[in-house]
Coordinates of C-alpha atoms in Angstrom, one line a residue:
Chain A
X9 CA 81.2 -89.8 66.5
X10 CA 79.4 -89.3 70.2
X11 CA 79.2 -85.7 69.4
X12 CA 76.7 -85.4 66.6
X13 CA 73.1 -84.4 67.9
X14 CA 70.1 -86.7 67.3
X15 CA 66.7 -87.1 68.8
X16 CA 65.7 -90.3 67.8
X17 CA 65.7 -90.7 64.0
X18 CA 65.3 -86.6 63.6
X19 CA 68.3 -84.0 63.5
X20 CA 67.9 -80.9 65.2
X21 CA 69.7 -78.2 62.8
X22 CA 70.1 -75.6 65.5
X23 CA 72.5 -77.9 67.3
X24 CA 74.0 -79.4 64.4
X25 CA 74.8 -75.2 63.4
X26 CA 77.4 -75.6 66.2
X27 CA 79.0 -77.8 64.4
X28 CA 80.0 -75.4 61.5
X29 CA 82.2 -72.2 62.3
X30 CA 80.9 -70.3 59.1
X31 CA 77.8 -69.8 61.3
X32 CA 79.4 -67.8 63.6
X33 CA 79.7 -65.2 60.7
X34 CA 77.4 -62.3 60.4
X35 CA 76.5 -61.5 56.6
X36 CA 75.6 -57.9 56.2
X37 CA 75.1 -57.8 60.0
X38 CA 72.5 -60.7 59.7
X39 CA 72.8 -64.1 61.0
X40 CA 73.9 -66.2 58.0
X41 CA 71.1 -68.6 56.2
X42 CA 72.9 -70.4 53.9
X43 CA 70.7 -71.8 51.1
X44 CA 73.0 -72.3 48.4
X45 CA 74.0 -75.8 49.0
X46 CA 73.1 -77.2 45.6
X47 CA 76.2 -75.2 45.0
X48 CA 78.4 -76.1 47.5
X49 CA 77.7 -77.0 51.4
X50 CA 79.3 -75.5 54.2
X51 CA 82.2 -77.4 56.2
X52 CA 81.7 -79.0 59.9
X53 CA 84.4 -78.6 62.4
X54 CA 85.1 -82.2 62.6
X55 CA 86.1 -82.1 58.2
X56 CA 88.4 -78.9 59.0
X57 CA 90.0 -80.4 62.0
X58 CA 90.7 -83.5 60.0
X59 CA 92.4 -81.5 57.2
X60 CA 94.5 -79.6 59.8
X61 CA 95.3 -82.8 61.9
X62 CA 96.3 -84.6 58.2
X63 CA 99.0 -81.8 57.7
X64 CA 100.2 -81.1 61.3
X65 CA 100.8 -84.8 62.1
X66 CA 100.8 -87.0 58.8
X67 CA 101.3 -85.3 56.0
X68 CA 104.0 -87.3 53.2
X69 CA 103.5 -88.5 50.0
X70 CA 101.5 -91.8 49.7
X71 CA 102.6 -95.3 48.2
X72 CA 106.5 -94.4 47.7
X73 CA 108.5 -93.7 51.1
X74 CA 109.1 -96.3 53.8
X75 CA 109.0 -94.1 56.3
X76 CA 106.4 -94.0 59.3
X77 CA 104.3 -90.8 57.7
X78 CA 104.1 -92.2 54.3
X79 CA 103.0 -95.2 55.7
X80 CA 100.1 -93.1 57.8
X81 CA 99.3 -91.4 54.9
X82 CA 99.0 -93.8 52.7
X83 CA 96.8 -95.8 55.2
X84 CA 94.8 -93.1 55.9
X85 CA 94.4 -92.1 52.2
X86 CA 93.2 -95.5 51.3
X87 CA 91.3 -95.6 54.5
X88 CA 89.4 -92.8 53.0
X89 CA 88.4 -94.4 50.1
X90 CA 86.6 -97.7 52.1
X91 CA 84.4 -95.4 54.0
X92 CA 83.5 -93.7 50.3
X93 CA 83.0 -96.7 49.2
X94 CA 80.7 -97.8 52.5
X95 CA 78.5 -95.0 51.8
X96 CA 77.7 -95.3 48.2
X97 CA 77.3 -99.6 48.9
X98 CA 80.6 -100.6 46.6
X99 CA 81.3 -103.7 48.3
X100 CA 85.1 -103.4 47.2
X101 CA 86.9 -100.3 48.0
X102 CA 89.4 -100.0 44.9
X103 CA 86.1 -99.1 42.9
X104 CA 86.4 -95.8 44.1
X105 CA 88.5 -93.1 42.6
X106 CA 88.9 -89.7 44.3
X107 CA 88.9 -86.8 41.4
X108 CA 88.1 -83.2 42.2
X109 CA 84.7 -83.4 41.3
X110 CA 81.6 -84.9 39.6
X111 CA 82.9 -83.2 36.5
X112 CA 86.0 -85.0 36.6
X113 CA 84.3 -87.9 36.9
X114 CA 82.0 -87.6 34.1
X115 CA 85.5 -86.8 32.3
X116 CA 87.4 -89.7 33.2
X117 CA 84.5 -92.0 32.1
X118 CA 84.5 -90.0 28.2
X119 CA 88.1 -89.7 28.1
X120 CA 88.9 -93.4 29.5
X121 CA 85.8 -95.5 28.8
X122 CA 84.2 -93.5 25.9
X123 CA 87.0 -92.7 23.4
X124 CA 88.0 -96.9 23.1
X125 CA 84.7 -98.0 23.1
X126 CA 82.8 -95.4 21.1
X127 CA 82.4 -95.8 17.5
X128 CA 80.0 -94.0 14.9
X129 CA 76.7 -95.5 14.8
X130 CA 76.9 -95.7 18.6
X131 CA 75.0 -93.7 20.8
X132 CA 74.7 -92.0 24.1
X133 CA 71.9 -91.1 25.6
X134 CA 71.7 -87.8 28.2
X135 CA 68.5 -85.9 29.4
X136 CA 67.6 -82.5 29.1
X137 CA 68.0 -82.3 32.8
X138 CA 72.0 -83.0 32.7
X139 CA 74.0 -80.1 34.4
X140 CA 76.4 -78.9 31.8
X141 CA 79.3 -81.4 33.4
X142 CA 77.0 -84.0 32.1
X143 CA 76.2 -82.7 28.3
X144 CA 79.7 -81.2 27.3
X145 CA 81.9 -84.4 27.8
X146 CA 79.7 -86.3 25.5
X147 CA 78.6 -83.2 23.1
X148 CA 82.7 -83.6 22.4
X149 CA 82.9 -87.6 21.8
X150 CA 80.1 -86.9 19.7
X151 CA 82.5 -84.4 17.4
X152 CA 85.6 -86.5 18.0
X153 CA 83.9 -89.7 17.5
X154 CA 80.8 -89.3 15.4
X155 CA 78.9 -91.1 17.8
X156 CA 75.0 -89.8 17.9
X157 CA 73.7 -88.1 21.5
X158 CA 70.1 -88.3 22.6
X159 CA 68.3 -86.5 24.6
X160 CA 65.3 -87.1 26.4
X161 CA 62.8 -84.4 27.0
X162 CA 60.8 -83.3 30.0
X163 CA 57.2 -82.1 30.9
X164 CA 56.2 -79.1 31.7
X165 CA 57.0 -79.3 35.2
X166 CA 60.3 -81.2 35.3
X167 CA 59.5 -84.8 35.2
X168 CA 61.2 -86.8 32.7
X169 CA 59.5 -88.2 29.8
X170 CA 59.6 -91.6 30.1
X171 CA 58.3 -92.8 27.2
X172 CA 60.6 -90.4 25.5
X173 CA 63.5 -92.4 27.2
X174 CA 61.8 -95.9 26.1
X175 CA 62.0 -94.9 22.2
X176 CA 65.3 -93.9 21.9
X177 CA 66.9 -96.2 23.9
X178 CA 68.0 -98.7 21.5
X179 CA 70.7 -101.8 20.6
X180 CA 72.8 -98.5 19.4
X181 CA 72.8 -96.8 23.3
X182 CA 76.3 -97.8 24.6
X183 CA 75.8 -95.6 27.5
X184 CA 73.0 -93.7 29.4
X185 CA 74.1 -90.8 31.3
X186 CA 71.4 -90.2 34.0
X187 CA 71.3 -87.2 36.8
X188 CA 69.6 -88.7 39.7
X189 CA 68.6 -85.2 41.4
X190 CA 67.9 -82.2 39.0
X191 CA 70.2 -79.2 40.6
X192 CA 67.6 -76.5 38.9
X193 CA 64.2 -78.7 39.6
X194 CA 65.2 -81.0 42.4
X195 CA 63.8 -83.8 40.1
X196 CA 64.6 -87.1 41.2
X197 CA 65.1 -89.3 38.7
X198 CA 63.8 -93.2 38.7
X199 CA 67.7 -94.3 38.0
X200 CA 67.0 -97.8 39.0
X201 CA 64.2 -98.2 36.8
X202 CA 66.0 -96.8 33.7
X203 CA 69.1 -98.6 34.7
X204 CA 66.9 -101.7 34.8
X205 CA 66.0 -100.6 31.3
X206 CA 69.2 -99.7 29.8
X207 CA 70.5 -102.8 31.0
X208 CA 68.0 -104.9 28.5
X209 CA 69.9 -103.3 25.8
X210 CA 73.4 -103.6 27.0
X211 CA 74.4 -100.1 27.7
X212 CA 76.5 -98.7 30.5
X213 CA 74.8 -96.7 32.9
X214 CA 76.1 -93.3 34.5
X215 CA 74.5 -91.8 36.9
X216 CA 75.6 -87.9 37.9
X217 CA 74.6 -88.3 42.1
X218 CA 76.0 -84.8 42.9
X219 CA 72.3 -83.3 43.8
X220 CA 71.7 -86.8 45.3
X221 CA 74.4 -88.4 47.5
X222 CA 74.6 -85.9 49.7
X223 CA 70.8 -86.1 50.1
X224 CA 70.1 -89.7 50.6
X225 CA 71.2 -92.6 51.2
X226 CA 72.8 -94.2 47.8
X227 CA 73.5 -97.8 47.4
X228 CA 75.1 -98.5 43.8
X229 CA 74.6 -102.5 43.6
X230 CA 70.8 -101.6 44.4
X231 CA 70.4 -99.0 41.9
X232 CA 72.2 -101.7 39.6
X233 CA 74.9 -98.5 37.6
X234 CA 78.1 -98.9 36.2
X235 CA 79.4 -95.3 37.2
X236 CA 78.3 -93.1 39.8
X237 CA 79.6 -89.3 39.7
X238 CA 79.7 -87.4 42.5
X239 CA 81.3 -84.3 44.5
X240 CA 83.0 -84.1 47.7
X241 CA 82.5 -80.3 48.2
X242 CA 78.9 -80.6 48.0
X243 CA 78.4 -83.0 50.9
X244 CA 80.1 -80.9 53.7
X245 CA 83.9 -82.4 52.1
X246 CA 86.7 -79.8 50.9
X247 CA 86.4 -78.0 47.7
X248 CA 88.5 -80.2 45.3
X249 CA 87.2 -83.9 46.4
X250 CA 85.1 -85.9 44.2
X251 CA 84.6 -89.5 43.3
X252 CA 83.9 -91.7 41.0
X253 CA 82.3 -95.3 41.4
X254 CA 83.4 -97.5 38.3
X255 CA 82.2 -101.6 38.0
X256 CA 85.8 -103.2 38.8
X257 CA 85.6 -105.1 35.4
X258 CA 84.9 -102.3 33.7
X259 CA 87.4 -99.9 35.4
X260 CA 89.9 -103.0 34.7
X261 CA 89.2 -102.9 31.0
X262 CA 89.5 -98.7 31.0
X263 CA 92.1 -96.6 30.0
X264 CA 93.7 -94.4 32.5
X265 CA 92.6 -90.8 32.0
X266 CA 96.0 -88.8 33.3
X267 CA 99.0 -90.4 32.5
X268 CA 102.0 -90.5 35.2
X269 CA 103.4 -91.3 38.3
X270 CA 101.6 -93.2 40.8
X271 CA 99.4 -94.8 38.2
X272 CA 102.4 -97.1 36.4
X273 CA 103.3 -100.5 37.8
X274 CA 106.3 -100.4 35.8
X275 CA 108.0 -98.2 33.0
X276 CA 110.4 -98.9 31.0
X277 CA 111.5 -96.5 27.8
X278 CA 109.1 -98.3 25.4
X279 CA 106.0 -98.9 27.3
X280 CA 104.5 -98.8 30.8
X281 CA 101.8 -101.2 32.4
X282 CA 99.2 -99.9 34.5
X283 CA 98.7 -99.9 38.2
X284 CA 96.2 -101.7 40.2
X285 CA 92.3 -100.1 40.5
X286 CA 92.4 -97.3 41.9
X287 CA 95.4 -95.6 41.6
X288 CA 95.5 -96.2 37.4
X289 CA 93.2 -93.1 37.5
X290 CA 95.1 -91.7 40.3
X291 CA 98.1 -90.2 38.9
X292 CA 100.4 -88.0 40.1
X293 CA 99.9 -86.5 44.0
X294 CA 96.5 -86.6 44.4
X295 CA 95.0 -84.3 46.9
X296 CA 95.7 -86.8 49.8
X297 CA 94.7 -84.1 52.8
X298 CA 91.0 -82.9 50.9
X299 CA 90.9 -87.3 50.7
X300 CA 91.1 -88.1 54.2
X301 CA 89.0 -84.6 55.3
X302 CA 85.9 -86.2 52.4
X303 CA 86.9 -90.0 54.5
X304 CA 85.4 -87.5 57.7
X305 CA 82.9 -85.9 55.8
X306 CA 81.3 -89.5 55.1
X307 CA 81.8 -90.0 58.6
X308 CA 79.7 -87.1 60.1
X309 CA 77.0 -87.9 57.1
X310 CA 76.7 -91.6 58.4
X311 CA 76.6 -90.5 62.3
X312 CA 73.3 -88.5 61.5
X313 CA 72.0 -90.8 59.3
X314 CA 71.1 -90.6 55.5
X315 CA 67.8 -91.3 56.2
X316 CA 67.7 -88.2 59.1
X317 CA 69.3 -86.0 56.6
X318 CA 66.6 -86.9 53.8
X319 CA 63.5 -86.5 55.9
X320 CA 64.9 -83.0 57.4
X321 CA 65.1 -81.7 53.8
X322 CA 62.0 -83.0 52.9
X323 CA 60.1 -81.0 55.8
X324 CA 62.2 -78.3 54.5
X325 CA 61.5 -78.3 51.5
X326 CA 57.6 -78.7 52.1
X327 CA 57.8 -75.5 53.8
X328 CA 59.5 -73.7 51.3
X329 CA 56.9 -74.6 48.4
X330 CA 54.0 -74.3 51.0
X331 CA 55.2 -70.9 51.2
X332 CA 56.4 -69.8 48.7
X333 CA 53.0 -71.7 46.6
X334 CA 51.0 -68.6 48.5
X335 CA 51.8 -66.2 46.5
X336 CA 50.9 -65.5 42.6
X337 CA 53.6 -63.5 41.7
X338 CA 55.8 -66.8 43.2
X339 CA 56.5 -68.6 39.6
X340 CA 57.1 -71.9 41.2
X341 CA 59.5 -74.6 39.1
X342 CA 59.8 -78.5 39.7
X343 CA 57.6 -81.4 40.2
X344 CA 55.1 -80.2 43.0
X345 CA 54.4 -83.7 44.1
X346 CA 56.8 -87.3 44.0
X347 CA 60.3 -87.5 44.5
X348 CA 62.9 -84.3 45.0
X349 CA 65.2 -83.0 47.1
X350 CA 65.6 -79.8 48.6
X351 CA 65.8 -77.4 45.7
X352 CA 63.3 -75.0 45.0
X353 CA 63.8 -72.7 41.7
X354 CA 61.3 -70.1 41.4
X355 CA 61.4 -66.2 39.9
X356 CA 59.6 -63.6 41.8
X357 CA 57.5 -62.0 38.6
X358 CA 59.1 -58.6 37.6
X359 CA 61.8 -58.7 39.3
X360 CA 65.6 -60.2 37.8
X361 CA 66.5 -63.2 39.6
X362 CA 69.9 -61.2 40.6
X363 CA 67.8 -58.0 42.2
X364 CA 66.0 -60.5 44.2
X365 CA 69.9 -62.7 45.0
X366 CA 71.3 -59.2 46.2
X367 CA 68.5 -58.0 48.2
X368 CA 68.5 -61.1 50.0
X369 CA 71.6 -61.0 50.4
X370 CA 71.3 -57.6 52.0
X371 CA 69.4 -59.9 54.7
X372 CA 72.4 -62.5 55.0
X373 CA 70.9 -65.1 53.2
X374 CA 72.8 -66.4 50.1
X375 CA 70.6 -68.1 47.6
X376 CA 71.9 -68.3 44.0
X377 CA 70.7 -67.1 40.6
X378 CA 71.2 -67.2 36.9
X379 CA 71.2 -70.6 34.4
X380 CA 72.3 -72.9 37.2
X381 CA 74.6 -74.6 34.6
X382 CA 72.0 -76.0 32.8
X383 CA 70.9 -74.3 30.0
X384 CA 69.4 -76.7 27.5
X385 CA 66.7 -77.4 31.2
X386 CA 66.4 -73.3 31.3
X387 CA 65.7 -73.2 27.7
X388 CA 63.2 -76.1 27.1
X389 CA 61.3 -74.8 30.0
X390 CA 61.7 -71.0 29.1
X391 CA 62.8 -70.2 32.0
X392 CA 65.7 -67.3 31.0
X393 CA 67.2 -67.2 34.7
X394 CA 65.8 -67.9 38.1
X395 CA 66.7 -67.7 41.6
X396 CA 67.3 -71.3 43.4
X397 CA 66.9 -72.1 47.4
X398 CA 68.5 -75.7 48.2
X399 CA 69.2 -76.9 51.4
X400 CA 70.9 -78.8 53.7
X401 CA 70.9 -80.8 57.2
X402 CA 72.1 -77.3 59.2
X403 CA 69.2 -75.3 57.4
X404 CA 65.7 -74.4 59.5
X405 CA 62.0 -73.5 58.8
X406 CA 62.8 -70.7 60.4
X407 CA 65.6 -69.7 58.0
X408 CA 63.1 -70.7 54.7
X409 CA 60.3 -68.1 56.6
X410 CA 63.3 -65.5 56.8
X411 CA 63.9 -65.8 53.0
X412 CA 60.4 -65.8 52.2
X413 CA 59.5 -63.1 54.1
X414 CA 62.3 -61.0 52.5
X415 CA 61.0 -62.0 49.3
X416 CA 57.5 -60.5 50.4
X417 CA 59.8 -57.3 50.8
X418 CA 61.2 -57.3 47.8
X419 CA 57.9 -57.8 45.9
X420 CA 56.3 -54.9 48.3
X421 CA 59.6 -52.2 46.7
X422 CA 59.3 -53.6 43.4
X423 CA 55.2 -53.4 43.1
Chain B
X21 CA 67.1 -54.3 52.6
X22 CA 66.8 -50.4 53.4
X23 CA 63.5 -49.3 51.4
X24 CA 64.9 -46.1 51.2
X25 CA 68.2 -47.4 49.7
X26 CA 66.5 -48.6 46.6
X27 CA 64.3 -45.5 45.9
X28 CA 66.5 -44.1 43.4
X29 CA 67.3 -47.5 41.3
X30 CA 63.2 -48.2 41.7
X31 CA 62.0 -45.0 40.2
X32 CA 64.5 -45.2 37.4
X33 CA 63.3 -48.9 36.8
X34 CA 59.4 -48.2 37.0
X35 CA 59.9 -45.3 35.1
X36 CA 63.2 -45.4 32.6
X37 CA 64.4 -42.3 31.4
X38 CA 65.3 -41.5 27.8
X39 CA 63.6 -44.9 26.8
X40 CA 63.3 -46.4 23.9
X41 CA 65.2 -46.0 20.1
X42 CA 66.8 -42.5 18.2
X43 CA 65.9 -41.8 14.4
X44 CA 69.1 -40.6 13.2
X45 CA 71.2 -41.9 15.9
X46 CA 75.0 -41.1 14.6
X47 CA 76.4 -44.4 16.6
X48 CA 74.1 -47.5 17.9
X49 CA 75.8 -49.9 20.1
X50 CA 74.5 -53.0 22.4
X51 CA 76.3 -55.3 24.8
X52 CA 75.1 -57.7 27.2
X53 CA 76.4 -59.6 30.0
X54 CA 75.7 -63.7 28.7
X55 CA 76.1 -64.6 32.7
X56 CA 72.4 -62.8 33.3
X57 CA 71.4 -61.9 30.3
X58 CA 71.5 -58.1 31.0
X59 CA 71.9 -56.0 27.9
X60 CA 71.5 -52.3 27.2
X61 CA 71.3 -50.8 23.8
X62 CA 71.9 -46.8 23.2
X63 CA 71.8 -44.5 20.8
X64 CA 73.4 -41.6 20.3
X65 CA 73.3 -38.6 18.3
X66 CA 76.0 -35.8 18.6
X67 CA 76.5 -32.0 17.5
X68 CA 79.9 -30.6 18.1
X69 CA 81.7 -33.1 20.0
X70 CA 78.3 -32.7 22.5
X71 CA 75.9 -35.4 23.5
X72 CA 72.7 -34.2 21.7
X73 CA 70.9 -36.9 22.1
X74 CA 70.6 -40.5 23.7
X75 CA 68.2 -43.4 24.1
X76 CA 68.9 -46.4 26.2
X77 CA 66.6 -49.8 25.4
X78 CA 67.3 -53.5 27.1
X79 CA 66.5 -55.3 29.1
X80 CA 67.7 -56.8 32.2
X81 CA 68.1 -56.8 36.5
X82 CA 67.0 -53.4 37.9
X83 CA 70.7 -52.0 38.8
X84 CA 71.8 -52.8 35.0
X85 CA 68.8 -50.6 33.7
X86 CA 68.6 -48.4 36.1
X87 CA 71.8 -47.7 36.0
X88 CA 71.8 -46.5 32.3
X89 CA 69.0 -44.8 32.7
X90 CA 70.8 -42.5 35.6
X91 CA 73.2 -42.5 33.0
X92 CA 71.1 -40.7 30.1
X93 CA 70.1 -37.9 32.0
X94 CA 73.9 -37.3 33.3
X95 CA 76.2 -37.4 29.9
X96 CA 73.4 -35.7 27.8
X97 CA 75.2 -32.4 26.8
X98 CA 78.6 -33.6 28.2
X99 CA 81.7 -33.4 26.0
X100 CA 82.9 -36.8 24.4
X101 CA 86.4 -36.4 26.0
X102 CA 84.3 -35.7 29.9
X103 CA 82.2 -39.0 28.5
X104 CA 85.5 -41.0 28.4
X105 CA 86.8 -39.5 31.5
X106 CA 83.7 -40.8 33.5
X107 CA 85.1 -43.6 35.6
X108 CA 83.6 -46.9 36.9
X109 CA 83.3 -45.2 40.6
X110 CA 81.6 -42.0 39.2
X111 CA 78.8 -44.5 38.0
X112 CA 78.8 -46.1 41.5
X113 CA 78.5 -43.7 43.1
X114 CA 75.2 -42.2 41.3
X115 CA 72.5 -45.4 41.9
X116 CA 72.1 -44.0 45.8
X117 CA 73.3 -47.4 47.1
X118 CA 76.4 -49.1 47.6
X119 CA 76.6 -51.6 44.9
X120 CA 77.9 -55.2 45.9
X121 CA 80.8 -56.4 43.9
X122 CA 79.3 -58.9 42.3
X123 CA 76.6 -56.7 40.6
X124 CA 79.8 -54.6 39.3
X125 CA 78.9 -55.6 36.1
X126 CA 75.1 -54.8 35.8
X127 CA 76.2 -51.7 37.0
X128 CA 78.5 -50.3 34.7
X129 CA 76.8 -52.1 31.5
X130 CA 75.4 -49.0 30.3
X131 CA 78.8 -46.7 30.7
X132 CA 80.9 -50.1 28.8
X133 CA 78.1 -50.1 26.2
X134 CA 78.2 -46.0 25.7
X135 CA 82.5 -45.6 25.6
X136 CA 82.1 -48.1 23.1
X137 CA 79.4 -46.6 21.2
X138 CA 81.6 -43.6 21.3
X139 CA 84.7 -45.4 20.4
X140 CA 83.0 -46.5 16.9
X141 CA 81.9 -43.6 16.3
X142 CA 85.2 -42.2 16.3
X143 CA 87.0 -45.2 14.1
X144 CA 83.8 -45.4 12.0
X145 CA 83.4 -41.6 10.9
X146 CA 80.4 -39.7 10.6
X147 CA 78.3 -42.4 9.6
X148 CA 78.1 -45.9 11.4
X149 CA 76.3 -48.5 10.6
X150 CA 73.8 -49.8 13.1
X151 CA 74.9 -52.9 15.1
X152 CA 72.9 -56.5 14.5
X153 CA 70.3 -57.3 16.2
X154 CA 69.0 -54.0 17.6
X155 CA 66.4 -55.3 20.7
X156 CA 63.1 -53.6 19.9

């Protein structure tokens, strides 16, 4: 990877744009700043070459033919999965199973861990914070099962209450589902800590890294979890990869979550046996080409540095909240000092988080508004809607000045 | 961001036209859009197949109430039938700026919420009840 820029341990974004066609785009006849990427990210050249190379020179189906291209595909496939694994710190590959998304990786641990080893009387226990992908799989192993669901509050400004989380984890938690990074606040949660914690009680511990793995660096045997969750699409990947990171014992002991081909070892009329970890949750063709192009997404994230990425995003997001902190009609959201990634949420007062979306769009910049999928967060904070910045190695302080001072605009026409 | 684009939708905001509720409304009708949390409300009172009367209330992004409010000053004294006529672009093109697709819906809130309003009236007869949960 000789071609990504560095200087020294910082990234330079402006040569790192290069790297993205999408920024060759004008939006609205304005130079795109894309600061939506809490969403989804935008895709390097290198992850869209890889997809095109995959299907141009390799493409078969994996793990059946004997020919030459099944045999690079399936190489290539699994291939993908070690350097997955090498970025999240899972010492052994076959912990890692691709899925489309976070969601479907929250999924696969309800459907195939929850529904065996959930019984009434047992409990799960969620935060307020949770993205909807992280409430809804449990709120319906709670109606299936009878199980109880917990939910642990915030403060006023988006920081966990951790004494909350102390009293009602209990001998009854089976599981704590954790997000790491808010996607509305940019909250990072203390998931070793409460993993610690959990731990003294015997629960499994989730934790939903889609606002965080592309963000930092992750490292699953430090953080101490059972399941990681996280998306391909939001760390410059295709839309449609995902992964999940299981304990091997416990994936062992799982139930597959789709049932067919690829994931048998062998079938007879009566019953079938499982396959080997990973491909028991793989069934069926997975989505081998979006596989190896996340395999080169982990690549480019790992030639810049995790570390590079983080502390870019952090002087990012500085500026933005130094900004935007200027102003009183600015209603600000999110912990204004520890730990957060690069998401700012705020509402412009008197003016709909969509009039101030479009009008910035007007200016090429795409940030996003509404309920960000999370609206028990929205609701406990009274926040109906607001308008959300996040951001991303190819962002600039230059770009964050461009939104703000659009914003200025805005509040200028609006009065 | 044209200043000048937005002159139209702003004065309609800041200053909403045929605000508020009708006493004797023949047909009251509300919708909202649960995405954003826009939602208009209007009432309407008619004489001979005529708008007589109508009141917009809500709440909502400044193209969704501005929008209705352009609204209420255009289909008051219109026939019913030239009220269901009125199509999607006819709205568009009244805010004095070109609309992105994805505010669509905010746009057109208030005509949805008024062919509605009229279509109960119509299957209800001369004397609808009010809808629940009127906003104030």
């Amino acid at each position: 990877m000789e071609s990504i820029p560095r200087i020294g341990k910082r990234l330079d974004p402006l040569k790192l744009r290069e790297d993205f066609p999408i920024f060759e785009r004008k939006i609205n006849g304005k130079p795109l700043a894309y600061l939506d990427n809490a969403a989804t990210t935008q895709k390097p050249r290198a992850v869209l070459d890889s997809l095109v190379d995959y299907y141009s020179a390799h493409n078969s189906n994996i793990h059946r033919g004997v020919h030459t291209l099944s045999y690079e595909a399936t190489l290539m496939y699994e291939a993908a999965h070690r350097k997955v694994a090498g970025f999240v710190g899972a010492t052994d590959w076959r912990t890692i199973v691709f899925t489309r998304n976070a969601t479907e990786s929250i999924n696969l641990v309800a459907y195939g861990w929850g529904l065996r080893n959930l019984a009434p009387g047992d409990e799960v226990l969620i935060t307020i914070m949770e993205h909807h992908s992280n409430f809804v799989p449990w709120q319906m192993l709670r109606e299936r099962l009878g199980i109880g669901l917990n939910v642990v509050g915030v403060d006023a400004r988006g920081v966990l209450d951790l004494g909350e989380f102390d009293r009602l984890l209990s001998e009854r938690t089976k599981l704590v589902s954790l997000v790491h990074a808010s996607n509305v606040l940019g909250t990072v949660n203390p998931v070793k800590e409460l993993t610690r914690k959990a731990k003294e009680f015997g629960a499994l511990v989730l934790i939903d890294a889609a606002q965080s793995a592309p963000h930092m660096r992750l490292d699953v045997e430090d953080i101490g979890c059972d399941f990681l969750a996280v998306s391909g699409h939001k760390m410059l990947a295709p839309t449609g990869t995902g992964f999940l990171y299981g304990r091997g014992e416990i994936l062992e002991r799982m139930d597959p979550f789709l049932y067919g081909g690829d994931m048998i070892e062998r079938v007879t009329p009566e019953r079938s046996t499982w396959n080997e970890l990973p491909w028991k949750f793989e069934a069926g063709t997975p989505d081998i080409g979006g596989g190896v192009a996340l395999g080169t997404a982990v690549d480019y994230l790992s030639g810049i540095g995790m570390d590079a990425v983080a502390a870019h995003e952090d002087k990012l997001l500085r500026r933005a909240l130094e900004r935007l902190s200027a102003h009183d009609w600015v209603e600000l959201y999110g912990p204004s000092e520890g730990d957060r990634v690069g998401v700012v949420s705020f509402n412009v007062k008197g003016v709909h988080p969509h009039d101030v979306a479009g009008m910035l769009d007007e200016e090429g910049i795409a940030i996003r508004s509404g309920h960000h999928c999370a609206q028990p967060l929205m609701d406990r904070l009274g926040m109906e809607h607001a308008a959300r910045m996040s951001f991303y190695l190819y962002n600039s302080e230059d770009e964050i000045d461009r939104a703000v001072d659009t914003l200025e605009n805005v509040k200028r026409l609006f009065g | 961001m044209e200043a000048e684009h937005y002159e139209l939708i702003l004065d309609h905001f800041k200053n909403p036209r045929n605000y508020g509720t009708l006493e004797g409304a023949d047909v009251s009708y509300e919708e909202g859009v649960p995405s954003c949390g826009d939602l208009v409300r209007l009432d309407v009172k008619l004489e001979d197949g005529k708008i007589a009367a109508v009141k917009f209330s809500g709440k909502g992004c400044a193209i969704s109430q501005a929008s209705a409010s352009i609204l209420t000053e255009r289909v008051t004294g219109m026939d019913v039938s030239g009220i269901m006529d009125l199509k999607d672009s006819d709205v568009l093109e009244s805010l004095g700026l070109t609309v992105s697709p994805t505010r669509f819906k905010c746009a057109l809130l208030g005509l949805k919420v008024l062919k509605k309003a009229l279509v109960q009236n119509t299957r209800d007869g001369a004397a609808p009840a009010p809808p629940d949960g009127p906003s104030e």
